[in-house]
Every structure is written in C-alpha cells, then in structure tokens.
mmCIF file of C-alpha atoms and ligand atoms in Angstrom:
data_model
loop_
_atom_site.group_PDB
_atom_site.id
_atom_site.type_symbol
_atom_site.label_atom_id
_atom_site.label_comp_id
_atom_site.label_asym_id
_atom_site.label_seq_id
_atom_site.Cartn_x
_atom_site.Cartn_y
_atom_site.Cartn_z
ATOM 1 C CA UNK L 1 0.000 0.000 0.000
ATOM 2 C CA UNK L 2 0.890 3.247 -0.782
ATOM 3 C CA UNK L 3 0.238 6.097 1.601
ATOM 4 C CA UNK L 4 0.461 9.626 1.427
ATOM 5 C CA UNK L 5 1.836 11.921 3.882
ATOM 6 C CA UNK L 6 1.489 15.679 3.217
ATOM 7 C CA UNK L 7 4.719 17.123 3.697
ATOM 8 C CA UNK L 8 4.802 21.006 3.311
ATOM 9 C CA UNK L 9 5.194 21.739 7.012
ATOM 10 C CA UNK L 10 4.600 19.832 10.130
ATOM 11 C CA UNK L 11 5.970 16.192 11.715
ATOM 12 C CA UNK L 12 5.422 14.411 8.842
ATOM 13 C CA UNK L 13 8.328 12.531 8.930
ATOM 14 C CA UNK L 14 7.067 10.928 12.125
ATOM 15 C CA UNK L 15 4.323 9.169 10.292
ATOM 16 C CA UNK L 16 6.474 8.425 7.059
ATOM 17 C CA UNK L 17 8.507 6.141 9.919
ATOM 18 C CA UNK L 18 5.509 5.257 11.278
ATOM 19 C CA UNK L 19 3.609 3.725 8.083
ATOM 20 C CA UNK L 20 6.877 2.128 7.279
ATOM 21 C CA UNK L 21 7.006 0.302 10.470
ATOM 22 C CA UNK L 22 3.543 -1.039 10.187
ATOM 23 C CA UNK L 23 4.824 -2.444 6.346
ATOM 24 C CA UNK L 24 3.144 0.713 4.344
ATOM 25 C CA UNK L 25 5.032 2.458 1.237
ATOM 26 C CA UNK L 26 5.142 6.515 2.654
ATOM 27 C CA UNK L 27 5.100 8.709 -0.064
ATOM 28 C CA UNK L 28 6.186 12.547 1.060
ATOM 29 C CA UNK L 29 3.658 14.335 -1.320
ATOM 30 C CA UNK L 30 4.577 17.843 -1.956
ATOM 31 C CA UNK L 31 3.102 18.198 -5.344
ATOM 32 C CA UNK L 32 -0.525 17.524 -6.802
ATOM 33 C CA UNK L 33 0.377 14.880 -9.344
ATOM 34 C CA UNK L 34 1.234 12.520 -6.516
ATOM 35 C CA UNK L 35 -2.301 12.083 -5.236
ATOM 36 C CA UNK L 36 -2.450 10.009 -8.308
ATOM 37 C CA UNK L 37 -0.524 7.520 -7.190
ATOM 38 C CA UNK L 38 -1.246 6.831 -3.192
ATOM 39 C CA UNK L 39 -3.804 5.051 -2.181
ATOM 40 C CA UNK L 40 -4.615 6.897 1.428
ATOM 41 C CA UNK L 41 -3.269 10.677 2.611
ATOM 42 C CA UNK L 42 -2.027 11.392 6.035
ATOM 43 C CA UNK L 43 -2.229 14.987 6.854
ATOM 44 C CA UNK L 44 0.453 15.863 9.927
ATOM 45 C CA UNK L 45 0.254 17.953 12.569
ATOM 46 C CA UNK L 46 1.880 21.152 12.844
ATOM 47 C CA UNK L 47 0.454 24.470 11.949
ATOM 48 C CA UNK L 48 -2.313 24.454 10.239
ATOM 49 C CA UNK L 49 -2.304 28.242 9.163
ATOM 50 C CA UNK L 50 0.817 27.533 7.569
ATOM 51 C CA UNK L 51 -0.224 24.134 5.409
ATOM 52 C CA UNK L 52 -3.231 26.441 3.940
ATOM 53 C CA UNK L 53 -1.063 29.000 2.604
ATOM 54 C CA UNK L 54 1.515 26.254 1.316
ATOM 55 C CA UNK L 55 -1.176 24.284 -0.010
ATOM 56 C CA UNK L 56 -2.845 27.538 -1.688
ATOM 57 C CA UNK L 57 0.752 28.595 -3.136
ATOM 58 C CA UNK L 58 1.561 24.738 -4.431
ATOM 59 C CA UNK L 59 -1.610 24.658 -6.382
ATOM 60 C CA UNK L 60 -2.716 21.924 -4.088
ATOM 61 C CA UNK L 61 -5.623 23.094 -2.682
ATOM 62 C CA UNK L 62 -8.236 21.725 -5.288
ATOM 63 C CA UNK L 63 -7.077 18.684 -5.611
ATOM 64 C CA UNK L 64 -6.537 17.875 -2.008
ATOM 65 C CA UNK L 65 -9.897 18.878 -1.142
ATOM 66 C CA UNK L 66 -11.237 16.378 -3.914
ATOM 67 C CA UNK L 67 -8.885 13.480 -2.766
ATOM 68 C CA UNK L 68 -10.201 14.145 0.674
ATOM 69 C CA UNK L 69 -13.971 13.741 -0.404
ATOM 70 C CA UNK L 70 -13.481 10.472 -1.957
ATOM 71 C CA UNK L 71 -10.593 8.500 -0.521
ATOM 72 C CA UNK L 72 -8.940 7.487 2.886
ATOM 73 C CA UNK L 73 -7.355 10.275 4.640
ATOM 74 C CA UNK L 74 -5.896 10.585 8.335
ATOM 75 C CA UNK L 75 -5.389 14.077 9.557
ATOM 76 C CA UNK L 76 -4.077 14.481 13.161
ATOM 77 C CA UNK L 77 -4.026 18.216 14.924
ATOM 78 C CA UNK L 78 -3.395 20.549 12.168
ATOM 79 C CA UNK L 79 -4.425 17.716 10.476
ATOM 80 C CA UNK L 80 -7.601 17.317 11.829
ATOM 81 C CA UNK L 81 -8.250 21.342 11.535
ATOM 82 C CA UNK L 82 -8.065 21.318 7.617
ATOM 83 C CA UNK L 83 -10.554 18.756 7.556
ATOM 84 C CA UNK L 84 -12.971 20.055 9.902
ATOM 85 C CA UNK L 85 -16.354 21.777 8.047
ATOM 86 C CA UNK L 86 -15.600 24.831 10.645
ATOM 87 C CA UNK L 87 -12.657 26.458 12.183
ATOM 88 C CA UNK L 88 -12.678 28.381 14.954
ATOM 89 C CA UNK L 89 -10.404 30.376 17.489
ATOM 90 C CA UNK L 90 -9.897 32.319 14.448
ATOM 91 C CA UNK L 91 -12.282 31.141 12.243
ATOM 92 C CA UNK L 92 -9.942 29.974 8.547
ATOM 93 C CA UNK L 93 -10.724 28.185 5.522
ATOM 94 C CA UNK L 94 -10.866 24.345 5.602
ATOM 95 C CA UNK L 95 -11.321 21.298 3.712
ATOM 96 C CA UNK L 96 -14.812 20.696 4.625
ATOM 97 C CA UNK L 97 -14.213 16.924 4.532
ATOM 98 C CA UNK L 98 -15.929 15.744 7.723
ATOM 99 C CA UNK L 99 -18.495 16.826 9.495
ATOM 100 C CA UNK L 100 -17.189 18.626 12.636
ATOM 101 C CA UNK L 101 -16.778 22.369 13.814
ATOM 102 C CA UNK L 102 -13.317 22.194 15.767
ATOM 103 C CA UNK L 103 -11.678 25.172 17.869
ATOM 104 C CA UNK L 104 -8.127 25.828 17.582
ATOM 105 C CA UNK L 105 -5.300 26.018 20.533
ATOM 106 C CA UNK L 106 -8.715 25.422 22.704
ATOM 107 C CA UNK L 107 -6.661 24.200 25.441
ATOM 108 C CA UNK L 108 -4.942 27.730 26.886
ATOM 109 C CA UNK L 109 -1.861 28.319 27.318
ATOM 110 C CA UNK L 110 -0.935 27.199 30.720
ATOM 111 C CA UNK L 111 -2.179 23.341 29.307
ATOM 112 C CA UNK L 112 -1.679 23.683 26.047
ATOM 113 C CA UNK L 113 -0.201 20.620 25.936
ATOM 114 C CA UNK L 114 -0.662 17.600 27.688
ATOM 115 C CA UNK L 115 -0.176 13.917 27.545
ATOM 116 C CA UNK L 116 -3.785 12.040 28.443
ATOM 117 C CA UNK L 117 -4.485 8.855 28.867
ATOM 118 C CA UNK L 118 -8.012 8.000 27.611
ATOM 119 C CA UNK L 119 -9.871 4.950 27.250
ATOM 120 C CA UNK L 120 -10.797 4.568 23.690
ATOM 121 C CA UNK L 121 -14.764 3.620 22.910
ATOM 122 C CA UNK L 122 -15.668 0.054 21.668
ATOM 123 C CA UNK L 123 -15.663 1.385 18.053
ATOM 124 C CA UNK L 124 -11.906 1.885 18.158
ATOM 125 C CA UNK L 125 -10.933 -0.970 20.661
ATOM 126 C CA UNK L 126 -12.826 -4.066 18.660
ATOM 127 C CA UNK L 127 -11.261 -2.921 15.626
ATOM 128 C CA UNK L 128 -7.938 -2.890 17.099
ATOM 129 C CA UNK L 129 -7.057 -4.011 20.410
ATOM 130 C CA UNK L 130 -8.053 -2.961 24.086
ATOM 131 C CA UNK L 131 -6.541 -0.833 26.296
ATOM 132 C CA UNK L 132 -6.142 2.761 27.417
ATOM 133 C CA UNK L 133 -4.290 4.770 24.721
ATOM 134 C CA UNK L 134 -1.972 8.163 25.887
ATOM 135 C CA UNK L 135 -2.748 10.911 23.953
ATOM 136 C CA UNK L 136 -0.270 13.889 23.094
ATOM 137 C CA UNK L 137 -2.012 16.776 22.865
ATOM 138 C CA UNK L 138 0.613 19.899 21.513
ATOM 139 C CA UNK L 139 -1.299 23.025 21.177
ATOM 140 C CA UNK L 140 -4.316 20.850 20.541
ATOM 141 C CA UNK L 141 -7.898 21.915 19.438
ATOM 142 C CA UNK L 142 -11.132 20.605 20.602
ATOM 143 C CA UNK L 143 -13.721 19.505 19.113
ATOM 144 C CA UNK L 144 -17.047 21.625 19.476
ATOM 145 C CA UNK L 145 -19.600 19.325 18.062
ATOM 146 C CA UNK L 146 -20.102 16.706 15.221
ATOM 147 C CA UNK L 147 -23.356 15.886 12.718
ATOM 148 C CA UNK L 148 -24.743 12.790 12.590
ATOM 149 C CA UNK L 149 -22.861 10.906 10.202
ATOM 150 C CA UNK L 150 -19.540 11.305 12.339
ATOM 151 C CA UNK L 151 -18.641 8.732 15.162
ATOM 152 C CA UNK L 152 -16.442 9.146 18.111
ATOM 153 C CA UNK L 153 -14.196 6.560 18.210
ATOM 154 C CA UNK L 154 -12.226 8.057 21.293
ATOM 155 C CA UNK L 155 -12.990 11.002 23.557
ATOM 156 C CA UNK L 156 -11.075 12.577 26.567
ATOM 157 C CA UNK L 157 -13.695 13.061 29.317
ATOM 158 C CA UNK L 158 -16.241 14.620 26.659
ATOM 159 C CA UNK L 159 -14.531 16.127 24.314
ATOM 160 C CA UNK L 160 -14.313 13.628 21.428
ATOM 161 C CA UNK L 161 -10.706 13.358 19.955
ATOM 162 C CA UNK L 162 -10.677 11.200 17.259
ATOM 163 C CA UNK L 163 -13.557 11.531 14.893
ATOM 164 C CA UNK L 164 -14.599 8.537 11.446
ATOM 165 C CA UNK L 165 -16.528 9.809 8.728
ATOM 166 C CA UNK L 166 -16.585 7.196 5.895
ATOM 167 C CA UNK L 167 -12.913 6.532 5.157
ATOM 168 C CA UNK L 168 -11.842 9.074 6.816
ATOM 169 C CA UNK L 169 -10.122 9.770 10.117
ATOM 170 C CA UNK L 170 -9.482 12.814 12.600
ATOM 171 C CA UNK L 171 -7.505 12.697 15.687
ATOM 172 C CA UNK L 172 -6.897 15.945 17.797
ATOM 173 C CA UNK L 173 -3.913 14.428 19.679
ATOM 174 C CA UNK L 174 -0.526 13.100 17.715
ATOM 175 C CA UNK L 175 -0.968 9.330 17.549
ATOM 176 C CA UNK L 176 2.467 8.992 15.954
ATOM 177 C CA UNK L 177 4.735 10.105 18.665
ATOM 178 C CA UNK L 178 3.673 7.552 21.218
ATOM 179 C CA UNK L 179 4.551 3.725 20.889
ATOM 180 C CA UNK L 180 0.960 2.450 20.415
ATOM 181 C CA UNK L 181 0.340 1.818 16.589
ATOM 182 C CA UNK L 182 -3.319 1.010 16.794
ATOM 183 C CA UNK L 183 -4.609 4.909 14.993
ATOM 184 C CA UNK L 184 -2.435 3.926 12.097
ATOM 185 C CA UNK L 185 -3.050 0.447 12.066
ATOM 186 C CA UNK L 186 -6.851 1.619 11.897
ATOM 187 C CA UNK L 187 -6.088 3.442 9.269
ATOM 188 C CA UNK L 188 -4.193 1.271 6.846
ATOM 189 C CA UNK L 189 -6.944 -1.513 7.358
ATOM 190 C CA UNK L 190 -9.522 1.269 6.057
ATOM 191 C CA UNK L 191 -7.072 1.665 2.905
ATOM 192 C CA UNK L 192 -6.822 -2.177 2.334
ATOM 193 C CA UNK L 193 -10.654 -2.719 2.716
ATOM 194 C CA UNK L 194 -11.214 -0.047 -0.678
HETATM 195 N N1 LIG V 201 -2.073 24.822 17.024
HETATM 196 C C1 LIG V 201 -1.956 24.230 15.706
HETATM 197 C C2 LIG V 201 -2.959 24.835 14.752
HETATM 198 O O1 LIG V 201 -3.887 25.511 15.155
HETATM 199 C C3 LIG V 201 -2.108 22.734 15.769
HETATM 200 C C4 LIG V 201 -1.025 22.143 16.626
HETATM 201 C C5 LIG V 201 -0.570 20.779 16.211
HETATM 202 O O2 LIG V 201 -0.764 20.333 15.090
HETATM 203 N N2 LIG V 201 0.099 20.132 17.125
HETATM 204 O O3 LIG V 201 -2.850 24.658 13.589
#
C-alpha cells in the first residue's frame, strides 16, 4: 500500500517512519500529481495556518480537497483542523471533509499541551485491540460538536478526539509520537478494505 503523507510543514516525517514500520510504502507528497498515485493521505500535525497558505501557493488546494472527499485520509491536529467543516479560534478556511466544527489552541496556554491517557470507545478498541491509549495533545484543538454521520471513536472526558466519517479519520492528539500503533493500524486496514 501506498500512503500519502502531506509534507509542506509539520511532523510528517514521524508518520512516514511510522507507516513504514507497520509495512506501508510513505510517499512525502509535496506536489498535486502525486495524489495520483497513493492510495490513502495522512495529513500531519503542525500548523495548520501555515499548510493552507503552502497548499494555496503549491496549487494543491483543489485537488486535495477532492482526494479528501473520496478516498482514505488521516489528519491528526493541524491535520484534523483542515478537515474540519468549521474552524474556529480564528475562524480559517478548511477542507470541509468531515463533518465537525473544531476550535483551535482550545486548550490555553498554561495546558496547552498535555499527555492524556483516555480509554478509547468500543468502536476503536474491537477494531484494534483494548486498552487505554496516551494521547499527546501539543497546542491541541477541541472539538465543538459533530453531525450525525460522524462517530467518536475516542474522547477525553467529553470532548471527542478522534472523529470517522466514511474513510476518513481525525484525531486531535498526535498518535504517531507515542509507541501504540493502533490509529495507524486503523487506518491502513480502512485503505486495504477499498
Ligand atoms: N495549534 C496548531 C494549529 O492551530 C495545531 C497544533 C498541532 O498540530 N500540534 O494549527
């Protein structure tokens, strides 16, 4: 499988080593053309004000934005902010993919980042494996609500964190700089089902 991981700005190079642990082909896609060839996107954490005016200035806006309404994609913190519908905390342009309004750096800045451990819902843990997962949080947003065709496959206290609409995936919190492999692994058995 080849997978995708945007790589303008951000820790992508976390989840290149990440994929290619779990036996996945990463693919550091800087340029439009290469959403031809990958079979699932990973969009990385990092800044998401940044990625929008990279993505705007590489011509990759419009063709992201299609590639994430049809076909797997995994966007964690920043990640998860260009594919909300709405952005808040200031309000920016997004991908619209899922259905979700999310607030940016909702945290403060005392907290603003944190390492939680949560206890994923069922929809996560039968698909995977059981267990609490820790969650790094860096500057994290939160999620403000979701419609109806978006379930929460893990929440801290209410606040849901990571978010499955269709084939694709959302996860406020930075799943690949902690040990556990199960978001990924999640998300590569999504790619292999299509
Ligand atoms: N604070 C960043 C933003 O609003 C997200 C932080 C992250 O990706 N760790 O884009």
């Amino acid at each position: 499988m080849k997978i995708g991981v945007l790589a303008l700005q951000g820790d992508f190079e976390a989840h290149e080593r990440r994929l290619a642990e779990l036996g996945a082909q990463p693919v550091a896609v800087r340029y439009a053309r290469q959403l031809d060839a990958i079979d699932g996107l990973i969009l990385p954490g990092g800044e998401s004000t940044a990625n929008l005016l990279l993505l705007k200035g590489e011509g990759l806006w419009e063709p992201l934005r299609r590639f994430a309404a049809e076909k797997p994609v995994l966007g964690t913190c920043a990640g998860a902010i260009l594919l909300a519908r709405e952005v808040a905390g200031p309000s920016q342009r997004s991908l619209g993919a899922m259905d979700f309004a999310i607030e940016r750096n909702a945290y403060g800045r005392q907290i603003d980042s944190s390492i939680r451990r949560v206890e994923p819902e069922r929809a996560f843990t039968e698909r995977t494996r059981p267990g609490a997962l820790e969650a790094v949080l860096i500057r994290a947003p939160i999620v403000r609500s979701v419609g109806p065709q978006v379930e929460v496959l893990i929440r801290d206290g209410k606040d849901p964190i990571m978010l499955e609409q269709g084939p694709r995936l959302a996860a406020t919190f930075h799943a690949e700089l902690t040990d556990d492999t199960r978001v990924h692994e999640l998300f590569l058995a999504k790619v292999g089902r299509r």
